[in-house]
Amino acid sequence: MDYKITNAYCKRVWDEISTRYADQGHFLQAAGLVLETIQPVVAKMPELEKNAVLERLVEPERIIMFRVPWTDDKGKPHVNRGFRVQFNSAIGPYKGGLRFSPEVGLDVLKFLGFEQVLKNSLTTLPMGGGKGGSDFDAHGKSDAEVMRFCQSFITELYRHIGADTDVPAGDKGVGGREVAYMFGQYKRITNQYTGVLTGKGLTFGGSLARTEATGYGLVYFVQRMLEMKGQTLEGKTAIISGDGNVAQYAAEKLIQLGAKPLTLSDSTGYIYDEEGIDQKKLNFVKKFRAAHKKIDEYVKKYPKAKFYKGQKPWGVKADLALPCATQDEIYLEDAKKLVANKIALVAEGANMPTRAEAIEFFQKNGVIFAPGKASNAGGVAVSGLEMSQNSERLSWSFEEVDNKLKDIMINIHDNCYDTAKKYATEGDYVAGANIAGFVKVATAMVAQGLV
């Protein structure tokens, strides 16, 4: 996509990275959208160019790459690649998830880490941005194999992380099981019991509401978006992609607030329940999902619903669309379907699930669009709250954490909305989120000097 970058400084940096990283399409989309939208504030801050802030912003402070050797249950050795991209620590220790999935490589992790810098800035919590993971695929692996892999992975990574240095969390392919294995190995190697990983179990330093946080936070953000239009979630219909934690708990909070989820999906296709997915049906989804079964289990239990093999749910008519699966879910042709069906609002629960040309199409056609760095920040926000609880040796109640989460999401929304009104177009959440997140990080970078 051709980005409308006319500011001389932004254009120079864009030309440099688009040539240098021509093979990193995901990273370039993330960086291009940011450079395009922050131009109004860059033009008003000449100190940025004097201090090479943009050049530093688009380059990670450190990239760690390593091999991860492990043996399967038959004693056969395997070797995967491990990564940690420590992108920016201007406002706090690096913070961001670990992803175990075959698509993991520098392109994906750099885009995720870059987005994480601005996302963490928006939470107002003192967290820098980073991301990491491995091309390991846990599907079909035994618990013992996953444990050996996680122990090998953290045996190398442990020397680069710490409670005040870099605090990883879970992400795609890394849930409570994997975090627990890594935390146990970290503790064993270092002889320290610290909050070095978040997303831990409740019995050893985890936070209540962390599992629900991204999905709940997404809906709190959507609720606030609708309030700005004088509307509520009551009676609204929603199409959701994904069937993992984010999708499940987004659906749960929609149900609690009077909305009706219609779809869920996985890599095999999507289910459409015209009657709506209620809490009883959602509990069934949680049960079969925990057993690693596919989404078509739903129609076996509820035959009035339909399963569409190999398809995405974006052709279903609804009021709201919440992409909650992974990156690159909504392309231009999907956006055209959604607009034709008069979708009112799209909010990202996953990281960059919407392609740049689809975002542009939504905005040109009056669809309110929320980027993931703002709308899905609830997960990392509660990870930050877990860090606080670990540091203070405290444990807050579910209600305390949930209330703090809601306040953070409302504050993120209002910051994005007000910033867009000041620098760009009122209601442009993409520009608002990028500028608001950027200004805090850039100001801190200037203050700290050329480091």
Short mmCIF file of C-alpha atoms in Angstrom, two decimals:
data_model
loop_
_atom_site.label_atom_id
_atom_site.label_comp_id
_atom_site.label_asym_id
_atom_site.label_seq_id
_atom_site.Cartn_x
_atom_site.Cartn_y
_atom_site.Cartn_z
CA MET A 1 0.00 0.00 0.00
CA ASP A 2 1.14 3.55 -0.72
CA TYR A 3 1.12 5.58 2.48
CA LYS A 4 0.41 9.30 2.32
CA ILE A 5 3.66 10.43 3.91
CA THR A 6 4.50 13.99 2.93
CA ASN A 7 6.39 15.27 5.98
CA ALA A 8 10.05 15.34 4.92
CA TYR A 9 11.38 13.73 8.09
CA CYS A 10 8.75 10.96 8.17
CA LYS A 11 9.24 10.36 4.44
CA ARG A 12 13.01 10.02 4.79
CA VAL A 13 12.66 7.44 7.58
CA TRP A 14 9.96 5.57 5.64
CA ASP A 15 12.12 5.41 2.51
CA GLU A 16 15.02 4.04 4.55
CA ILE A 17 13.11 1.24 6.29
CA SER A 18 10.98 0.30 3.27
CA THR A 19 14.21 -0.34 1.37
CA ARG A 20 16.11 -1.96 4.23
CA TYR A 21 13.25 -4.23 5.30
CA ALA A 22 11.50 -4.80 1.97
CA ASP A 23 10.90 -8.45 2.92
CA GLN A 24 9.14 -7.57 6.21
CA GLY A 25 5.63 -6.72 5.09
CA HIS A 26 3.92 -6.92 8.47
CA PHE A 27 6.47 -4.67 10.11
CA LEU A 28 6.30 -2.18 7.25
CA GLN A 29 2.51 -1.98 7.47
CA ALA A 30 2.69 -1.25 11.18
CA ALA A 31 5.44 1.34 10.75
CA GLY A 32 3.89 2.91 7.65
CA LEU A 33 0.53 3.51 9.33
CA VAL A 34 2.25 5.10 12.31
CA LEU A 35 4.51 7.35 10.22
CA GLU A 36 1.53 8.43 8.13
CA THR A 37 -0.65 9.33 11.10
CA ILE A 38 1.92 11.02 13.37
CA GLN A 39 2.91 13.62 10.74
CA PRO A 40 0.90 16.48 12.31
CA VAL A 41 2.69 16.16 15.65
CA VAL A 42 6.12 15.52 14.08
CA ALA A 43 5.76 18.81 12.21
CA LYS A 44 5.24 20.61 15.54
CA MET A 45 8.16 18.94 17.36
CA PRO A 46 11.46 19.86 15.61
CA GLU A 47 13.39 18.32 18.51
CA LEU A 48 12.42 14.89 17.20
CA GLU A 49 14.58 15.11 14.09
CA LYS A 50 17.44 16.74 16.02
CA ASN A 51 17.48 13.71 18.32
CA ALA A 52 16.87 11.08 15.57
CA VAL A 53 13.77 9.90 17.42
CA LEU A 54 12.03 8.33 14.43
CA GLU A 55 15.16 6.51 13.29
CA ARG A 56 15.45 5.04 16.78
CA LEU A 57 11.74 4.37 17.12
CA VAL A 58 11.64 2.04 14.10
CA GLU A 59 14.74 0.06 15.13
CA PRO A 60 14.61 -2.35 18.08
CA GLU A 61 17.06 -1.61 20.86
CA ARG A 62 18.05 -5.27 20.80
CA ILE A 63 17.17 -8.47 18.96
CA ILE A 64 18.08 -11.78 20.58
CA MET A 65 18.06 -14.93 18.41
CA PHE A 66 18.93 -18.40 19.61
CA ARG A 67 18.41 -22.08 18.98
CA VAL A 68 16.09 -24.16 21.17
CA PRO A 69 17.09 -27.83 21.26
CA TRP A 70 14.67 -30.33 22.85
CA THR A 71 13.80 -34.01 22.68
CA ASP A 72 10.43 -35.60 22.02
CA ASP A 73 8.96 -38.50 23.99
CA LYS A 74 10.79 -41.00 21.77
CA GLY A 75 14.14 -39.40 22.51
CA LYS A 76 14.46 -37.81 19.06
CA PRO A 77 16.17 -34.38 19.11
CA HIS A 78 14.59 -31.30 17.54
CA VAL A 79 15.82 -27.73 17.12
CA ASN A 80 13.58 -24.65 16.90
CA ARG A 81 14.44 -20.97 16.65
CA GLY A 82 13.88 -18.63 19.59
CA PHE A 83 13.60 -14.83 19.53
CA ARG A 84 13.16 -11.82 21.78
CA VAL A 85 12.77 -8.39 20.18
CA GLN A 86 13.38 -5.78 22.87
CA PHE A 87 12.01 -2.81 20.99
CA ASN A 88 11.88 0.22 23.26
CA SER A 89 12.46 0.79 26.99
CA ALA A 90 12.01 4.57 27.14
CA ILE A 91 9.06 4.45 29.55
CA GLY A 92 9.69 1.18 31.38
CA PRO A 93 11.03 -2.38 31.18
CA TYR A 94 10.26 -4.26 27.97
CA LYS A 95 6.80 -5.83 28.16
CA GLY A 96 5.11 -8.07 25.63
CA GLY A 97 4.10 -11.63 24.96
CA LEU A 98 5.84 -14.76 23.75
CA ARG A 99 4.28 -16.47 20.73
CA PHE A 100 4.85 -20.14 19.89
CA SER A 101 3.62 -20.68 16.34
CA PRO A 102 5.09 -21.78 12.99
CA GLU A 103 4.74 -18.27 11.47
CA VAL A 104 7.03 -16.72 14.09
CA GLY A 105 10.02 -14.92 12.62
CA LEU A 106 11.55 -11.46 12.70
CA ASP A 107 8.88 -9.85 10.49
CA VAL A 108 5.98 -10.92 12.71
CA LEU A 109 7.81 -10.23 15.97
CA LYS A 110 9.06 -6.81 14.87
CA PHE A 111 5.56 -5.70 13.90
CA LEU A 112 4.17 -7.03 17.19
CA GLY A 113 6.95 -5.41 19.20
CA PHE A 114 6.58 -2.07 17.42
CA GLU A 115 2.82 -2.06 18.04
CA GLN A 116 3.44 -3.07 21.66
CA VAL A 117 5.54 0.05 22.29
CA LEU A 118 2.61 2.34 21.49
CA LYS A 119 0.00 0.05 23.05
CA ASN A 120 1.86 -0.03 26.37
CA SER A 121 2.29 3.73 26.24
CA LEU A 122 -1.48 4.15 25.91
CA THR A 123 -2.14 2.17 29.10
CA THR A 124 -0.30 4.93 31.07
CA LEU A 125 1.53 2.15 32.95
CA PRO A 126 5.36 2.25 33.06
CA MET A 127 6.04 -0.42 30.44
CA GLY A 128 8.24 -0.43 27.37
CA GLY A 129 7.56 -2.66 24.39
CA GLY A 130 8.89 -6.02 23.25
CA LYS A 131 7.82 -9.33 21.77
CA GLY A 132 9.29 -12.78 21.39
CA GLY A 133 8.66 -16.43 20.80
CA SER A 134 9.53 -19.42 18.68
CA ASP A 135 8.45 -21.27 15.55
CA PHE A 136 7.56 -24.22 17.82
CA ASP A 137 4.10 -25.72 17.29
CA ALA A 138 2.57 -27.30 20.40
CA HIS A 139 -0.26 -28.99 18.48
CA GLY A 140 0.01 -32.76 18.86
CA LYS A 141 2.75 -32.48 21.48
CA SER A 142 2.47 -34.09 24.90
CA ASP A 143 2.68 -32.07 28.11
CA ALA A 144 6.14 -33.55 28.71
CA GLU A 145 7.33 -32.44 25.27
CA VAL A 146 5.97 -28.94 25.78
CA MET A 147 7.63 -28.80 29.19
CA ARG A 148 11.02 -29.81 27.79
CA PHE A 149 10.71 -27.24 25.02
CA CYS A 150 9.74 -24.45 27.45
CA GLN A 151 12.57 -25.32 29.80
CA SER A 152 15.08 -25.25 26.93
CA PHE A 153 13.64 -21.97 25.63
CA ILE A 154 13.90 -20.17 28.98
CA THR A 155 17.33 -21.67 29.72
CA GLU A 156 18.67 -19.36 27.01
CA LEU A 157 16.26 -16.44 27.39
CA TYR A 158 16.53 -16.15 31.20
CA ARG A 159 19.78 -14.16 31.02
CA HIS A 160 18.05 -11.41 28.99
CA ILE A 161 14.91 -10.91 31.11
CA GLY A 162 14.03 -9.83 34.65
CA ALA A 163 11.39 -8.04 36.71
CA ASP A 164 13.04 -4.66 36.04
CA THR A 165 14.48 -5.48 32.60
CA ASP A 166 12.04 -7.42 30.42
CA VAL A 167 8.81 -9.09 31.56
CA PRO A 168 7.38 -11.47 28.94
CA ALA A 169 3.82 -12.80 28.98
CA GLY A 170 1.79 -15.28 26.97
CA ASP A 171 0.50 -14.82 23.45
CA LYS A 172 -0.70 -17.13 20.70
CA GLY A 173 0.37 -20.68 21.55
CA VAL A 174 1.55 -19.67 25.02
CA GLY A 175 -1.05 -20.11 27.74
CA GLY A 176 -0.98 -20.81 31.45
CA ARG A 177 0.71 -24.20 31.00
CA GLU A 178 3.63 -22.77 29.02
CA VAL A 179 4.07 -19.74 31.29
CA ALA A 180 4.14 -22.03 34.33
CA TYR A 181 6.83 -24.27 32.81
CA MET A 182 8.96 -21.26 31.90
CA PHE A 183 8.50 -19.60 35.29
CA GLY A 184 9.48 -22.81 37.08
CA GLN A 185 12.66 -23.12 35.02
CA TYR A 186 13.54 -19.43 35.51
CA LYS A 187 13.15 -19.82 39.27
CA ARG A 188 15.24 -23.00 39.22
CA ILE A 189 18.11 -21.37 37.29
CA THR A 190 18.21 -18.00 39.06
CA ASN A 191 17.12 -19.02 42.57
CA GLN A 192 14.80 -16.00 42.52
CA TYR A 193 11.05 -15.73 42.97
CA THR A 194 10.23 -12.57 41.04
CA GLY A 195 7.50 -11.29 38.75
CA VAL A 196 9.54 -12.01 35.64
CA LEU A 197 6.64 -13.50 33.67
CA THR A 198 2.98 -12.51 33.68
CA GLY A 199 -0.02 -14.68 32.99
CA LYS A 200 1.05 -16.98 35.83
CA GLY A 201 -1.27 -19.30 37.70
CA LEU A 202 -3.25 -17.86 40.60
CA THR A 203 -1.37 -20.05 43.08
CA PHE A 204 2.01 -18.53 42.23
CA GLY A 205 1.61 -14.82 41.58
CA GLY A 206 -0.94 -14.60 38.77
CA SER A 207 -3.67 -11.97 38.68
CA LEU A 208 -7.38 -12.56 38.74
CA ALA A 209 -9.11 -11.31 35.56
CA ARG A 210 -5.95 -11.75 33.44
CA THR A 211 -7.56 -14.50 31.36
CA GLU A 212 -10.60 -12.33 30.68
CA ALA A 213 -8.73 -9.05 30.31
CA THR A 214 -8.23 -8.67 26.55
CA GLY A 215 -11.77 -9.71 25.65
CA TYR A 216 -13.42 -7.74 28.45
CA GLY A 217 -11.22 -4.71 27.74
CA LEU A 218 -12.15 -4.83 24.04
CA VAL A 219 -15.84 -4.63 24.89
CA TYR A 220 -15.30 -1.85 27.44
CA PHE A 221 -13.60 0.12 24.66
CA VAL A 222 -16.46 -0.60 22.23
CA GLN A 223 -18.99 0.40 24.88
CA ARG A 224 -17.23 3.76 25.26
CA MET A 225 -17.10 4.24 21.47
CA LEU A 226 -20.86 3.75 21.30
CA GLU A 227 -21.43 6.11 24.22
CA MET A 228 -19.74 8.86 22.20
CA LYS A 229 -22.48 8.28 19.59
CA GLY A 230 -25.25 8.29 22.20
CA GLN A 231 -25.73 4.52 21.91
CA THR A 232 -25.37 1.42 24.11
CA LEU A 233 -24.55 -2.23 23.54
CA GLU A 234 -28.07 -3.29 24.48
CA GLY A 235 -29.65 -5.15 21.56
CA LYS A 236 -26.61 -4.91 19.28
CA THR A 237 -25.49 -7.94 17.25
CA ALA A 238 -21.82 -8.81 16.82
CA ILE A 239 -19.75 -11.06 14.58
CA ILE A 240 -16.58 -12.36 16.24
CA SER A 241 -13.67 -14.25 14.72
CA GLY A 242 -11.58 -16.63 16.76
CA ASP A 243 -12.57 -18.98 19.57
CA GLY A 244 -9.67 -18.51 21.99
CA ASN A 245 -9.54 -16.43 25.15
CA VAL A 246 -10.01 -13.06 23.47
CA ALA A 247 -13.02 -14.18 21.43
CA GLN A 248 -14.58 -16.12 24.30
CA TYR A 249 -14.40 -13.31 26.82
CA ALA A 250 -15.37 -10.63 24.34
CA ALA A 251 -18.49 -12.71 23.69
CA GLU A 252 -19.05 -13.16 27.43
CA LYS A 253 -18.88 -9.44 28.17
CA LEU A 254 -21.15 -8.65 25.19
CA ILE A 255 -23.72 -11.08 26.61
CA GLN A 256 -23.44 -9.47 30.06
CA LEU A 257 -24.05 -6.02 28.56
CA GLY A 258 -27.08 -7.05 26.51
CA ALA A 259 -25.54 -7.61 23.08
CA LYS A 260 -25.82 -10.79 20.99
CA PRO A 261 -22.74 -12.54 19.54
CA LEU A 262 -23.59 -14.42 16.34
CA THR A 263 -20.33 -16.08 15.24
CA LEU A 264 -17.08 -17.67 16.36
CA SER A 265 -14.37 -19.21 14.18
CA ASP A 266 -11.14 -21.15 14.00
CA SER A 267 -8.74 -22.21 11.24
CA THR A 268 -11.34 -24.64 9.82
CA GLY A 269 -14.20 -22.15 9.34
CA TYR A 270 -16.87 -20.32 11.33
CA ILE A 271 -20.17 -21.05 13.04
CA TYR A 272 -23.20 -18.77 12.71
CA ASP A 273 -25.96 -18.96 15.31
CA GLU A 274 -28.84 -16.74 14.22
CA GLU A 275 -30.46 -17.10 17.65
CA GLY A 276 -27.31 -15.77 19.27
CA ILE A 277 -24.62 -17.31 21.46
CA ASP A 278 -25.78 -17.12 25.07
CA GLN A 279 -23.78 -17.91 28.21
CA LYS A 280 -24.80 -21.57 28.25
CA LYS A 281 -23.65 -22.02 24.66
CA LEU A 282 -20.46 -20.10 25.36
CA ASN A 283 -19.68 -22.36 28.32
CA PHE A 284 -19.94 -25.30 25.92
CA VAL A 285 -17.46 -23.56 23.57
CA LYS A 286 -15.03 -23.08 26.46
CA LYS A 287 -15.33 -26.75 27.36
CA PHE A 288 -14.64 -28.19 23.91
CA ARG A 289 -12.01 -25.53 23.17
CA ALA A 290 -10.15 -26.57 26.33
CA ALA A 291 -10.16 -30.11 24.94
CA HIS A 292 -8.57 -28.78 21.70
CA LYS A 293 -11.62 -29.67 19.59
CA LYS A 294 -12.62 -27.70 16.49
CA ILE A 295 -15.40 -25.12 16.19
CA ASP A 296 -17.76 -27.45 14.30
CA GLU A 297 -18.40 -29.18 17.64
CA TYR A 298 -20.81 -26.30 18.22
CA VAL A 299 -23.24 -27.35 15.47
CA LYS A 300 -23.21 -30.95 16.70
CA LYS A 301 -24.61 -29.67 20.00
CA TYR A 302 -26.75 -26.87 18.54
CA PRO A 303 -27.90 -28.08 15.09
CA LYS A 304 -29.88 -24.90 14.36
CA ALA A 305 -26.53 -23.14 13.98
CA LYS A 306 -24.57 -23.45 10.73
CA PHE A 307 -20.91 -24.23 10.10
CA TYR A 308 -19.19 -22.67 7.08
CA LYS A 309 -16.07 -24.65 6.31
CA GLY A 310 -12.98 -22.75 5.26
CA GLN A 311 -14.71 -19.35 5.41
CA LYS A 312 -14.50 -16.20 7.52
CA PRO A 313 -17.54 -14.61 9.19
CA TRP A 314 -17.32 -11.18 7.56
CA GLY A 315 -20.28 -11.76 5.24
CA VAL A 316 -22.73 -12.12 8.14
CA LYS A 317 -24.95 -9.09 8.73
CA ALA A 318 -24.50 -7.49 12.17
CA ASP A 319 -23.97 -4.17 13.95
CA LEU A 320 -20.44 -4.80 15.22
CA ALA A 321 -17.41 -6.75 13.97
CA LEU A 322 -14.71 -7.89 16.39
CA PRO A 323 -11.74 -9.66 14.73
CA CYS A 324 -10.15 -11.62 17.60
CA ALA A 325 -8.15 -14.41 15.97
CA THR A 326 -4.80 -13.30 14.49
CA GLN A 327 -3.17 -10.86 12.05
CA ASP A 328 -4.39 -10.52 8.45
CA GLU A 329 -8.03 -11.51 8.91
CA ILE A 330 -9.78 -8.67 7.13
CA TYR A 331 -8.69 -7.84 3.59
CA LEU A 332 -10.21 -5.25 1.28
CA GLU A 333 -12.76 -7.73 -0.12
CA ASP A 334 -13.84 -8.55 3.45
CA ALA A 335 -14.18 -4.87 4.27
CA LYS A 336 -16.40 -4.40 1.22
CA LYS A 337 -18.71 -7.18 2.47
CA LEU A 338 -18.92 -5.60 5.90
CA VAL A 339 -19.68 -2.15 4.49
CA ALA A 340 -22.30 -3.59 2.12
CA ASN A 341 -23.97 -5.14 5.16
CA LYS A 342 -23.93 -1.72 6.88
CA ILE A 343 -21.55 -2.65 9.69
CA ALA A 344 -21.39 0.30 12.10
CA LEU A 345 -18.22 -0.43 14.06
CA VAL A 346 -15.09 -2.59 13.78
CA ALA A 347 -12.79 -3.01 16.79
CA GLU A 348 -9.68 -5.18 16.77
CA GLY A 349 -9.28 -7.80 19.47
CA ALA A 350 -6.26 -9.36 17.75
CA ASN A 351 -3.02 -7.63 16.74
CA MET A 352 -3.32 -6.00 13.31
CA PRO A 353 -6.04 -8.32 11.94
CA THR A 354 -7.11 -5.64 9.45
CA ARG A 355 -5.04 -4.86 6.37
CA ALA A 356 -4.17 -1.20 5.75
CA GLU A 357 -6.30 -0.95 2.60
CA ALA A 358 -9.29 -2.35 4.52
CA ILE A 359 -8.84 0.23 7.29
CA GLU A 360 -8.79 2.98 4.67
CA PHE A 361 -11.97 1.59 3.10
CA PHE A 362 -13.74 1.53 6.46
CA GLN A 363 -12.78 5.12 7.20
CA LYS A 364 -13.85 6.34 3.76
CA ASN A 365 -17.24 4.68 4.22
CA GLY A 366 -18.05 6.00 7.68
CA VAL A 367 -17.34 2.84 9.68
CA ILE A 368 -15.97 3.59 13.15
CA PHE A 369 -12.69 1.66 13.42
CA ALA A 370 -10.59 0.94 16.53
CA PRO A 371 -7.00 -0.32 16.08
CA GLY A 372 -5.76 -3.15 18.27
CA LYS A 373 -3.07 -1.07 19.97
CA ALA A 374 -5.94 0.76 21.67
CA SER A 375 -8.88 -1.63 21.76
CA ASN A 376 -7.03 -4.81 22.76
CA ALA A 377 -4.72 -3.19 25.31
CA GLY A 378 -6.65 -4.74 28.20
CA GLY A 379 -4.46 -7.84 28.26
CA VAL A 380 -1.17 -6.03 28.70
CA ALA A 381 -2.84 -3.55 31.08
CA VAL A 382 -3.72 -6.38 33.48
CA SER A 383 -0.25 -7.85 32.93
CA GLY A 384 1.03 -4.50 34.20
CA LEU A 385 -1.31 -4.78 37.17
CA GLU A 386 0.06 -8.29 37.80
CA MET A 387 3.57 -6.81 37.86
CA SER A 388 2.41 -4.29 40.48
CA GLN A 389 0.84 -7.01 42.63
CA ASN A 390 4.02 -9.11 42.39
CA SER A 391 6.22 -6.17 43.38
CA GLU A 392 4.03 -5.38 46.38
CA ARG A 393 3.44 -9.04 47.29
CA LEU A 394 -0.30 -8.42 47.09
CA SER A 395 -3.28 -10.07 45.42
CA TRP A 396 -6.28 -8.00 44.37
CA SER A 397 -9.84 -9.30 44.01
CA PHE A 398 -11.41 -9.96 40.61
CA GLU A 399 -13.66 -6.92 41.07
CA GLU A 400 -10.70 -4.66 41.88
CA VAL A 401 -8.78 -5.74 38.80
CA ASP A 402 -11.86 -5.60 36.55
CA ASN A 403 -12.69 -2.08 37.73
CA LYS A 404 -9.11 -0.94 37.14
CA LEU A 405 -9.25 -2.57 33.69
CA LYS A 406 -12.45 -0.74 32.80
CA ASP A 407 -11.01 2.58 33.97
CA ILE A 408 -7.83 2.01 31.92
CA MET A 409 -9.81 1.16 28.76
CA ILE A 410 -12.03 4.24 29.16
CA ASN A 411 -8.93 6.40 29.66
CA ILE A 412 -7.29 4.89 26.56
CA HIS A 413 -10.42 5.57 24.54
CA ASP A 414 -10.73 9.15 25.73
CA ASN A 415 -7.04 9.85 25.14
CA CYS A 416 -7.30 8.50 21.57
CA TYR A 417 -10.52 10.40 20.91
CA ASP A 418 -9.24 13.71 22.30
CA THR A 419 -5.88 13.39 20.52
CA ALA A 420 -7.58 12.69 17.19
CA LYS A 421 -9.79 15.75 17.72
CA LYS A 422 -6.70 17.88 18.43
CA TYR A 423 -4.34 16.68 15.69
CA ALA A 424 -6.34 14.85 13.04
CA THR A 425 -10.00 14.11 12.36
CA GLU A 426 -12.46 13.68 15.19
CA GLY A 427 -13.36 10.01 15.52
CA ASP A 428 -10.17 8.78 13.76
CA TYR A 429 -9.05 6.29 16.38
CA VAL A 430 -6.10 5.09 14.28
CA ALA A 431 -4.50 8.54 14.23
CA GLY A 432 -5.52 9.23 17.82
CA ALA A 433 -3.98 6.02 19.15
CA ASN A 434 -0.77 6.38 17.15
CA ILE A 435 -0.21 10.02 18.08
CA ALA A 436 -1.13 9.62 21.77
CA GLY A 437 1.10 6.58 22.18
CA PHE A 438 3.93 8.13 20.20
CA VAL A 439 4.10 11.50 21.99
CA LYS A 440 4.72 9.93 25.40
CA VAL A 441 7.45 7.61 24.11
CA ALA A 442 9.08 10.30 21.95
CA THR A 443 9.15 12.83 24.77
CA ALA A 444 10.83 10.30 27.05
CA MET A 445 13.39 9.43 24.34
CA VAL A 446 14.31 13.09 23.85
CA ALA A 447 14.65 13.63 27.60
CA GLN A 448 16.97 10.61 28.01
CA GLY A 449 19.36 11.63 25.23
CA LEU A 450 20.80 9.61 22.38
CA VAL A 451 20.62 6.10 23.84
#
